[in-house]
Amino acid sequence: MNVVGARPNFMKMAPIIEAMNRRPERFRHLLVHTGQHYDEKMSRSFFSDLGMPKPDMNLEVGSGSHAEQTARIMVEFEKVCLEQEPDVVIVVGDVNSTMACAITAKKLGIKVAHVEAGLRSRDMSMPEEINRLCTDVLCDYLFTTDHFADENLIAEGASPDKIFFVGNVMIDTLLKHQGLARGLRLIEQWGLKPRGFATLTLHRPSNVDDPAILRGILDALGEIGKEIPIIFPIHPRTRKMVKQFGFDGYFSGTEKPRGLWAIDPLGYLEFLHLNMSAMMVITDSGGLQEETTVLGVPCITLRHNTERPITCEVGTNFVVGNSRDDILHRAFRVLKGDVPRGKVPEKWDGRAAERIVGILTNLDGGLDRAT
Ligand code: UD1
């Protein structure tokens, strides 16, 4: 039983489903969408872009406080597990749906696999860090993206025979869709020049929920926007906060050649198309730090820490925090051509899902090797 809930889950699950479909004699699988994300642009468009099957079940839990959302997912997912009796539940990433479904399944005695296990920011003010810790401690199979993750799990006492370093499923999806994304014409249509613009995503509560912090970030972006256009597909949560704080004045409108262009969230292919040709990506997302590392595009991460240190160690990522001056310092270095030459981390090669499915297939006695 494969579980997805929020936008960053979809591109991680797509290659796993595909790999399972290549072994129909071994896997009968169901796709459960918790409905944590539900907008057309946050959810449905990804299914068509990624060629994913329609979910077999949608729990339609929607938004709410963390406790409300997590609880609703658990109540609904328990019913599904009791009815379908899966051998194993696969969860990906670190969103509320990931943790809620892992706890629910484990309490019913069902084996749980976590894809993207072991990432740690050591920042307990991030809801995702709590989700990661709770999920990993319960899981029977821990599929990791890099050596840092393996080390974190071992340090926390996970048994080494549960841990499988398989690579990065998100990169499987990126490599598969790069050709298609390259063929789109958005850059041309919007009058942008390759390497002549930046893209931006911003949605973490730590950046957008406090007006003083958000103002500092928008001030910095305003300065960068005087040099190049910044394309900002805006997350619904951020749109709400910008309106609430009266910050609409920071946006230039897409007719202007420069400035901060706020647009609706983009589909997977459209956003990849932009990021491939961007001069830099400015973000507080987790996944984008990995995608830019593979694309070789400089990434300026507006956070004080990262659970993905490999992207700084070998990739093109700079974690700069969220103060106006620190953002500007790094962005202007990139604007002046000071760009890192990164490498692609080991096993980020498009075959991670194949490895995961191979491991699940070959476990002695079926899917019950670990306890
Ligand atoms: C969630 C994940 C975060 C991930 C992000 C990617 C958790 C704790 N957080 O954050 O790790 O990086 O997804 O997008 O699971 N909303 C809509 N439409 C939607 C979904 C949400 O309008 O389809 C609005 C609602 O006002 C909602 C708010 O966004 O209250 C936040 O949604 P939520 O799912 O709680 O968290 P995200 O901020 O999206």
Tab-separated table of C-alpha atoms and ligand atoms in Angstrom:
chain	number	residue	atom	x	y	z
A	1	MET	CA	0.000	0.000	0.000
A	2	ASN	CA	1.649	3.193	-1.237
A	3	VAL	CA	0.771	6.415	0.578
A	4	VAL	CA	0.951	10.014	-0.642
A	5	GLY	CA	-0.478	13.166	0.918
A	6	ALA	CA	1.216	16.404	-0.032
A	7	ARG	CA	2.885	17.849	-3.105
A	8	PRO	CA	6.468	16.716	-2.424
A	9	ASN	CA	5.280	13.126	-2.020
A	10	PHE	CA	4.002	12.674	-5.551
A	11	MET	CA	7.316	12.821	-7.412
A	12	LYS	CA	8.833	10.418	-4.871
A	13	MET	CA	6.109	7.803	-5.208
A	14	ALA	CA	5.732	7.908	-9.010
A	15	PRO	CA	8.903	5.890	-9.814
A	16	ILE	CA	8.159	3.338	-7.074
A	17	ILE	CA	4.754	2.615	-8.585
A	18	GLU	CA	6.332	2.314	-12.010
A	19	ALA	CA	8.948	-0.118	-10.740
A	20	MET	CA	6.255	-2.219	-9.052
A	21	ASN	CA	4.245	-2.253	-12.257
A	22	ARG	CA	7.232	-3.848	-13.970
A	23	ARG	CA	6.860	-6.841	-11.601
A	24	PRO	CA	3.136	-7.615	-11.657
A	25	GLU	CA	3.797	-11.212	-10.575
A	26	ARG	CA	5.284	-9.921	-7.305
A	27	PHE	CA	3.309	-6.794	-6.402
A	28	ARG	CA	-0.365	-6.040	-6.118
A	29	HIS	CA	-0.425	-2.450	-4.958
A	30	LEU	CA	-2.889	0.221	-3.962
A	31	LEU	CA	-2.331	3.966	-3.937
A	32	VAL	CA	-3.814	5.909	-1.032
A	33	HIS	CA	-3.956	9.730	-1.141
A	34	THR	CA	-4.654	11.215	2.267
A	35	GLY	CA	-5.907	14.468	0.710
A	36	GLN	CA	-3.560	16.645	2.823
A	37	HIS	CA	-3.073	18.676	-0.350
A	38	TYR	CA	-6.207	19.000	-2.448
A	39	ASP	CA	-5.982	22.050	-4.749
A	40	GLU	CA	-5.807	21.212	-8.453
A	41	LYS	CA	-2.417	22.939	-8.615
A	42	MET	CA	-1.036	21.389	-5.424
A	43	SER	CA	-2.181	17.863	-6.160
A	44	ARG	CA	-4.119	16.723	-9.231
A	45	SER	CA	-1.908	18.343	-11.855
A	46	PHE	CA	1.039	16.331	-10.517
A	47	PHE	CA	-0.725	13.054	-11.174
A	48	SER	CA	-1.131	13.905	-14.840
A	49	ASP	CA	2.356	15.421	-15.213
A	50	LEU	CA	3.977	12.370	-13.640
A	51	GLY	CA	1.765	9.769	-15.324
A	52	MET	CA	0.629	8.457	-11.954
A	53	PRO	CA	-2.480	6.308	-11.629
A	54	LYS	CA	-5.518	7.863	-9.998
A	55	PRO	CA	-5.433	7.058	-6.268
A	56	ASP	CA	-7.419	3.958	-5.356
A	57	MET	CA	-8.598	5.784	-2.246
A	58	ASN	CA	-8.661	9.449	-1.276
A	59	LEU	CA	-9.137	10.082	2.428
A	60	GLU	CA	-9.948	13.772	1.785
A	61	VAL	CA	-8.634	14.964	5.136
A	62	GLY	CA	-7.817	18.506	3.959
A	63	SER	CA	-6.218	21.231	6.080
A	64	GLY	CA	-6.322	21.856	9.812
A	65	SER	CA	-4.026	22.237	12.786
A	66	HIS	CA	-1.264	19.630	12.949
A	67	ALA	CA	-3.139	17.609	15.556
A	68	GLU	CA	-6.425	17.784	13.641
A	69	GLN	CA	-4.854	16.859	10.320
A	70	THR	CA	-2.733	14.053	11.771
A	71	ALA	CA	-5.658	12.654	13.741
A	72	ARG	CA	-8.016	12.728	10.759
A	73	ILE	CA	-5.463	10.913	8.613
A	74	MET	CA	-4.981	8.247	11.300
A	75	VAL	CA	-8.709	7.621	11.762
A	76	GLU	CA	-9.338	7.281	8.036
A	77	PHE	CA	-6.179	5.342	7.223
A	78	GLU	CA	-6.876	2.810	9.958
A	79	LYS	CA	-10.161	1.922	8.256
A	80	VAL	CA	-8.361	1.420	4.946
A	81	CYS	CA	-5.702	-0.804	6.529
A	82	LEU	CA	-8.271	-2.926	8.327
A	83	GLU	CA	-10.222	-3.400	5.115
A	84	GLN	CA	-7.305	-4.018	2.749
A	85	GLU	CA	-4.847	-5.823	5.065
A	86	PRO	CA	-1.678	-4.748	3.243
A	87	ASP	CA	1.576	-6.722	3.738
A	88	VAL	CA	3.549	-3.519	3.781
A	89	VAL	CA	2.788	0.190	3.814
A	90	ILE	CA	5.236	2.470	2.007
A	91	VAL	CA	5.495	6.094	3.104
A	92	VAL	CA	7.751	8.767	1.594
A	93	GLY	CA	9.237	12.061	2.776
A	94	ASP	CA	8.400	13.923	5.961
A	95	VAL	CA	4.939	15.448	5.785
A	96	ASN	CA	2.156	14.908	8.311
A	97	SER	CA	0.667	12.149	6.151
A	98	THR	CA	3.970	10.253	6.281
A	99	MET	CA	4.056	10.102	10.070
A	100	ALA	CA	0.317	9.587	10.557
A	101	CYS	CA	0.172	6.570	8.244
A	102	ALA	CA	3.384	5.034	9.618
A	103	ILE	CA	2.040	5.138	13.183
A	104	THR	CA	-1.358	3.803	12.164
A	105	ALA	CA	0.006	0.868	10.181
A	106	LYS	CA	2.636	-0.078	12.739
A	107	LYS	CA	0.044	-0.193	15.540
A	108	LEU	CA	-1.946	-2.633	13.446
A	109	GLY	CA	1.142	-4.854	13.155
A	110	ILE	CA	1.706	-4.037	9.481
A	111	LYS	CA	5.274	-3.668	8.181
A	112	VAL	CA	6.195	-0.118	7.209
A	113	ALA	CA	8.850	1.093	4.794
A	114	HIS	CA	10.099	4.690	4.806
A	115	VAL	CA	11.596	6.088	1.638
A	116	GLU	CA	13.915	9.055	2.356
A	117	ALA	CA	14.690	7.851	5.879
A	118	GLY	CA	17.376	9.281	8.148
A	119	LEU	CA	17.326	12.946	7.091
A	120	ARG	CA	17.810	15.185	10.133
A	121	SER	CA	17.899	18.967	10.505
A	122	ARG	CA	18.200	18.708	14.322
A	123	ASP	CA	15.699	21.550	14.399
A	124	MET	CA	12.744	20.501	16.476
A	125	SER	CA	10.851	23.673	15.612
A	126	MET	CA	10.292	22.133	12.157
A	127	PRO	CA	7.199	19.930	12.069
A	128	GLU	CA	8.954	17.822	9.440
A	129	GLU	CA	11.785	16.936	11.855
A	130	ILE	CA	9.268	15.535	14.331
A	131	ASN	CA	7.606	13.605	11.508
A	132	ARG	CA	10.967	12.158	10.400
A	133	LEU	CA	11.981	11.052	13.881
A	134	CYS	CA	8.643	9.429	14.688
A	135	THR	CA	8.477	7.678	11.333
A	136	ASP	CA	12.002	6.290	11.289
A	137	VAL	CA	11.901	4.888	14.803
A	138	LEU	CA	8.901	2.739	13.834
A	139	CYS	CA	9.808	1.566	10.382
A	140	ASP	CA	10.889	-1.928	9.385
A	141	TYR	CA	12.648	-0.865	6.192
A	142	LEU	CA	14.615	2.378	6.006
A	143	PHE	CA	15.559	3.432	2.481
A	144	THR	CA	18.166	6.219	2.466
A	145	THR	CA	19.504	8.776	0.000
A	146	ASP	CA	23.034	9.318	1.309
A	147	HIS	CA	25.670	8.360	3.862
A	148	PHE	CA	24.643	11.125	6.302
A	149	ALA	CA	21.224	9.532	6.598
A	150	ASP	CA	22.725	6.090	7.284
A	151	GLU	CA	24.952	7.602	9.968
A	152	ASN	CA	22.030	9.413	11.610
A	153	LEU	CA	19.979	6.236	11.792
A	154	ILE	CA	22.838	4.186	13.198
A	155	ALA	CA	23.568	6.905	15.790
A	156	GLU	CA	19.929	6.724	16.882
A	157	GLY	CA	20.202	2.980	17.354
A	158	ALA	CA	18.509	1.657	14.202
A	159	SER	CA	19.579	-1.873	13.363
A	160	PRO	CA	21.902	-1.796	10.314
A	161	ASP	CA	20.015	-4.632	8.638
A	162	LYS	CA	16.945	-2.405	8.321
A	163	ILE	CA	18.881	0.318	6.495
A	164	PHE	CA	19.260	0.270	2.711
A	165	PHE	CA	21.191	2.995	0.896
A	166	VAL	CA	19.333	3.123	-2.400
A	167	GLY	CA	19.729	6.680	-3.732
A	168	ASN	CA	17.116	9.314	-4.386
A	169	VAL	CA	13.687	8.559	-5.888
A	170	MET	CA	12.997	12.265	-6.443
A	171	ILE	CA	15.975	12.306	-8.782
A	172	ASP	CA	14.604	9.235	-10.621
A	173	THR	CA	11.624	11.406	-11.508
A	174	LEU	CA	13.717	14.428	-12.416
A	175	LEU	CA	15.975	12.495	-14.777
A	176	LYS	CA	13.015	10.798	-16.429
A	177	HIS	CA	11.200	14.077	-17.115
A	178	GLN	CA	14.108	16.335	-17.970
A	179	GLY	CA	13.717	15.837	-21.730
A	180	LEU	CA	10.013	16.629	-21.711
A	181	ALA	CA	10.533	19.676	-19.488
A	182	ARG	CA	13.273	20.991	-21.758
A	183	GLY	CA	10.844	20.983	-24.682
A	184	LEU	CA	8.348	23.383	-23.057
A	185	ARG	CA	8.335	27.009	-24.211
A	186	LEU	CA	7.432	28.894	-21.049
A	187	ILE	CA	10.719	30.794	-20.889
A	188	GLU	CA	10.245	32.064	-24.420
A	189	GLN	CA	6.580	32.879	-23.881
A	190	TRP	CA	7.365	34.932	-20.811
A	191	GLY	CA	10.211	36.778	-22.519
A	192	LEU	CA	12.853	35.363	-20.176
A	193	LYS	CA	16.436	34.612	-21.119
A	194	PRO	CA	18.130	31.342	-20.162
A	195	ARG	CA	20.236	32.035	-17.012
A	196	GLY	CA	18.665	35.501	-16.938
A	197	PHE	CA	16.142	34.924	-14.149
A	198	ALA	CA	15.742	33.306	-10.736
A	199	THR	CA	12.995	31.077	-9.384
A	200	LEU	CA	11.697	31.247	-5.842
A	201	THR	CA	9.643	29.101	-3.496
A	202	LEU	CA	8.753	30.116	0.028
A	203	HIS	CA	6.275	28.431	2.323
A	204	ARG	CA	7.884	27.389	5.645
A	205	PRO	CA	6.051	28.758	8.681
A	206	SER	CA	9.443	29.970	10.019
A	207	ASN	CA	9.757	32.276	6.977
A	208	VAL	CA	6.219	33.339	6.170
A	209	ASP	CA	4.258	33.412	9.438
A	210	ASP	CA	6.211	36.270	11.098
A	211	PRO	CA	5.723	39.679	9.413
A	212	ALA	CA	9.184	41.007	10.395
A	213	ILE	CA	10.958	37.956	8.936
A	214	LEU	CA	8.829	37.903	5.802
A	215	ARG	CA	9.412	41.638	5.287
A	216	GLY	CA	13.209	41.146	5.503
A	217	ILE	CA	13.060	38.339	2.934
A	218	LEU	CA	10.843	40.372	0.587
A	219	ASP	CA	13.181	43.373	0.949
A	220	ALA	CA	16.110	41.201	-0.145
A	221	LEU	CA	14.114	39.783	-3.034
A	222	GLY	CA	13.194	43.322	-4.068
A	223	GLU	CA	16.915	44.145	-4.364
A	224	ILE	CA	17.688	40.985	-6.347
A	225	GLY	CA	14.630	41.724	-8.479
A	226	LYS	CA	16.202	45.001	-9.590
A	227	GLU	CA	18.805	42.884	-11.420
A	228	ILE	CA	16.774	39.937	-12.726
A	229	PRO	CA	13.148	38.792	-12.694
A	230	ILE	CA	12.299	36.356	-9.906
A	231	ILE	CA	9.567	33.888	-10.792
A	232	PHE	CA	7.604	33.039	-7.656
A	233	PRO	CA	4.969	30.290	-7.905
A	234	ILE	CA	3.326	31.123	-4.638
A	235	HIS	CA	2.156	28.457	-2.163
A	236	PRO	CA	-1.426	28.987	-0.872
A	237	ARG	CA	-0.165	29.401	2.687
A	238	THR	CA	2.256	32.180	1.637
A	239	ARG	CA	-0.371	33.922	-0.473
A	240	LYS	CA	-2.613	34.016	2.587
A	241	MET	CA	0.119	35.518	4.807
A	242	VAL	CA	1.194	38.126	2.205
A	243	LYS	CA	-2.402	39.310	2.038
A	244	GLN	CA	-2.844	39.273	5.800
A	245	PHE	CA	0.300	41.387	6.373
A	246	GLY	CA	-0.495	43.776	3.496
A	247	PHE	CA	2.707	42.960	1.592
A	248	ASP	CA	1.203	42.866	-1.937
A	249	GLY	CA	3.212	45.984	-2.810
A	250	TYR	CA	6.379	43.884	-3.091
A	251	PHE	CA	5.149	42.196	-6.253
A	252	SER	CA	5.843	43.726	-9.635
A	253	GLY	CA	3.383	41.888	-11.878
A	254	THR	CA	4.465	39.625	-14.704
A	255	GLU	CA	4.363	42.367	-17.358
A	256	LYS	CA	7.468	44.009	-15.906
A	257	PRO	CA	10.875	42.890	-17.162
A	258	ARG	CA	12.257	42.696	-13.616
A	259	GLY	CA	11.033	42.294	-10.047
A	260	LEU	CA	9.148	39.655	-8.128
A	261	TRP	CA	6.512	37.885	-10.222
A	262	ALA	CA	3.963	36.072	-8.063
A	263	ILE	CA	2.171	33.395	-10.083
A	264	ASP	CA	-0.004	30.397	-9.227
A	265	PRO	CA	1.783	27.174	-8.238
A	266	LEU	CA	3.183	25.477	-11.354
A	267	GLY	CA	2.953	21.878	-12.471
A	268	TYR	CA	5.935	19.563	-12.120
A	269	LEU	CA	7.123	19.838	-15.729
A	270	GLU	CA	6.706	23.601	-15.954
A	271	PHE	CA	8.661	24.221	-12.776
A	272	LEU	CA	11.421	21.822	-13.786
A	273	HIS	CA	11.577	23.602	-17.145
A	274	LEU	CA	12.187	26.916	-15.357
A	275	ASN	CA	14.648	25.575	-12.803
A	276	MET	CA	16.792	23.910	-15.465
A	277	SER	CA	17.451	27.306	-17.046
A	278	ALA	CA	17.462	29.539	-13.990
A	279	MET	CA	20.527	31.518	-12.942
A	280	MET	CA	19.719	30.597	-9.379
A	281	VAL	CA	16.965	29.074	-7.272
A	282	ILE	CA	16.007	30.731	-3.997
A	283	THR	CA	13.999	28.463	-1.730
A	284	ASP	CA	13.097	27.092	1.676
A	285	SER	CA	12.043	23.737	0.243
A	286	GLY	CA	13.841	20.488	0.964
A	287	GLY	CA	13.456	18.790	-2.396
A	288	LEU	CA	14.644	21.758	-4.444
A	289	GLN	CA	18.014	21.647	-2.696
A	290	GLU	CA	18.403	18.143	-4.152
A	291	GLU	CA	17.016	18.917	-7.598
A	292	THR	CA	19.296	21.944	-8.077
A	293	THR	CA	22.273	19.843	-7.011
A	294	VAL	CA	21.574	17.442	-9.867
A	295	LEU	CA	20.831	20.263	-12.313
A	296	GLY	CA	24.033	22.088	-11.301
A	297	VAL	CA	22.074	25.285	-10.621
A	298	PRO	CA	23.091	27.432	-7.607
A	299	CYS	CA	20.565	27.142	-4.795
A	300	ILE	CA	20.200	29.721	-2.026
A	301	THR	CA	18.370	28.109	0.857
A	302	LEU	CA	16.549	30.485	3.186
A	303	ARG	CA	16.895	28.371	6.296
A	304	HIS	CA	19.299	28.127	9.221
A	305	ASN	CA	19.906	24.413	8.732
A	306	THR	CA	19.301	21.617	6.285
A	307	GLU	CA	18.424	17.957	6.655
A	308	ARG	CA	20.183	17.474	3.315
A	309	PRO	CA	23.834	18.436	4.038
A	310	ILE	CA	25.042	16.390	1.068
A	311	THR	CA	23.671	19.143	-1.202
A	312	CYS	CA	26.089	21.609	0.440
A	313	GLU	CA	28.961	19.156	0.731
A	314	VAL	CA	29.033	18.017	-2.884
A	315	GLY	CA	26.246	19.991	-4.562
A	316	THR	CA	25.421	23.602	-5.382
A	317	ASN	CA	23.467	24.541	-2.265
A	318	PHE	CA	24.149	27.409	0.172
A	319	VAL	CA	22.209	27.538	3.417
A	320	VAL	CA	22.165	31.257	4.228
A	321	GLY	CA	19.405	31.786	6.814
A	322	ASN	CA	16.613	34.295	6.336
A	323	SER	CA	18.105	37.713	7.096
A	324	ARG	CA	18.044	40.348	4.372
A	325	ASP	CA	21.813	40.880	4.360
A	326	ASP	CA	22.782	37.207	4.293
A	327	ILE	CA	20.422	36.521	1.389
A	328	LEU	CA	21.736	39.507	-0.549
A	329	HIS	CA	25.379	38.653	0.101
A	330	ARG	CA	25.103	35.208	-1.497
A	331	ALA	CA	22.698	36.224	-4.275
A	332	PHE	CA	24.979	39.024	-5.441
A	333	ARG	CA	27.938	36.672	-5.531
A	334	VAL	CA	25.948	34.419	-7.849
A	335	LEU	CA	24.830	37.415	-9.917
A	336	LYS	CA	28.513	38.313	-10.342
A	337	GLY	CA	29.227	34.833	-11.684
A	338	ASP	CA	30.621	33.251	-8.539
A	339	VAL	CA	28.867	29.902	-8.942
A	340	PRO	CA	29.826	26.586	-7.393
A	341	ARG	CA	30.807	23.584	-9.460
A	342	GLY	CA	28.936	20.775	-7.804
A	343	LYS	CA	28.887	17.021	-8.271
A	344	VAL	CA	26.000	14.586	-8.262
A	345	PRO	CA	25.856	12.486	-5.069
A	346	GLU	CA	26.401	8.731	-5.236
A	347	LYS	CA	23.422	6.685	-6.500
A	348	TRP	CA	21.391	9.747	-7.526
A	349	ASP	CA	21.304	8.072	-10.904
A	350	GLY	CA	17.670	7.419	-11.748
A	351	ARG	CA	17.586	3.871	-10.380
A	352	ALA	CA	16.643	4.312	-6.722
A	353	ALA	CA	13.065	3.041	-7.099
A	354	GLU	CA	14.314	-0.024	-8.966
A	355	ARG	CA	16.661	-0.748	-6.052
A	356	ILE	CA	13.860	-0.329	-3.492
A	357	VAL	CA	11.523	-2.631	-5.341
A	358	GLY	CA	14.350	-5.111	-5.913
A	359	ILE	CA	15.055	-5.192	-2.175
A	360	LEU	CA	11.383	-5.663	-1.292
A	361	THR	CA	11.162	-8.437	-3.884
A	362	ASN	CA	14.174	-10.322	-2.638
A	363	LEU	CA	13.590	-10.275	1.090
A	364	ASP	CA	13.787	-13.875	2.281
A	365	GLY	CA	10.378	-15.243	3.123
A	366	GLY	CA	8.638	-12.333	1.441
A	367	LEU	CA	8.183	-8.997	3.124
A	368	ASP	CA	8.829	-10.130	6.658
A	369	ARG	CA	12.563	-10.139	7.156
A	370	ALA	CA	12.822	-7.233	9.561
A	371	THR	CA	10.947	-6.912	12.822
B	1	UD1	C1	3.265	20.645	3.687
B	1	UD1	C2	4.352	19.891	4.470
B	1	UD1	C3	5.718	20.466	4.115
B	1	UD1	C4	5.935	20.498	2.621
B	1	UD1	C5	4.778	21.270	1.976
B	1	UD1	C6	4.929	21.341	0.483
B	1	UD1	C7	3.708	19.117	6.718
B	1	UD1	C8	3.896	19.356	8.164
B	1	UD1	N1	4.196	20.065	5.896
B	1	UD1	O1	3.277	21.992	4.163
B	1	UD1	O2	6.721	19.650	4.698
B	1	UD1	O3	7.158	21.118	2.331
B	1	UD1	O4	3.571	20.609	2.321
B	1	UD1	O5	3.917	22.076	-0.100
B	1	UD1	O6	3.155	18.104	6.347
B	1	UD1	N2	-3.506	24.723	1.419
B	1	UD1	C9	-4.310	25.009	0.345
B	1	UD1	N3	-4.461	24.028	-0.602
B	1	UD1	C10	-3.859	22.819	-0.520
B	1	UD1	C11	-3.068	22.546	0.597
B	1	UD1	C12	-2.897	23.520	1.547
B	1	UD1	O7	-4.877	26.086	0.225
B	1	UD1	O8	-4.034	21.976	-1.430
B	1	UD1	C13	-3.301	25.798	2.438
B	1	UD1	C14	-4.258	25.719	3.588
B	1	UD1	O9	-4.534	27.015	4.009
B	1	UD1	C15	-3.443	25.020	4.658
B	1	UD1	C16	-2.037	25.523	4.379
B	1	UD1	O10	-1.986	25.668	2.966
B	1	UD1	O11	-3.884	25.310	5.949
B	1	UD1	C17	-0.952	24.611	4.835
B	1	UD1	O12	-1.132	23.282	4.309
B	1	UD1	P1	-0.504	22.029	5.079
B	1	UD1	O13	-0.803	20.788	4.348
B	1	UD1	O14	-0.900	22.082	6.528
B	1	UD1	O15	1.052	22.320	5.080
B	1	UD1	P2	2.022	22.924	3.959
B	1	UD1	O16	2.438	24.290	4.416
B	1	UD1	O17	1.458	22.792	2.597
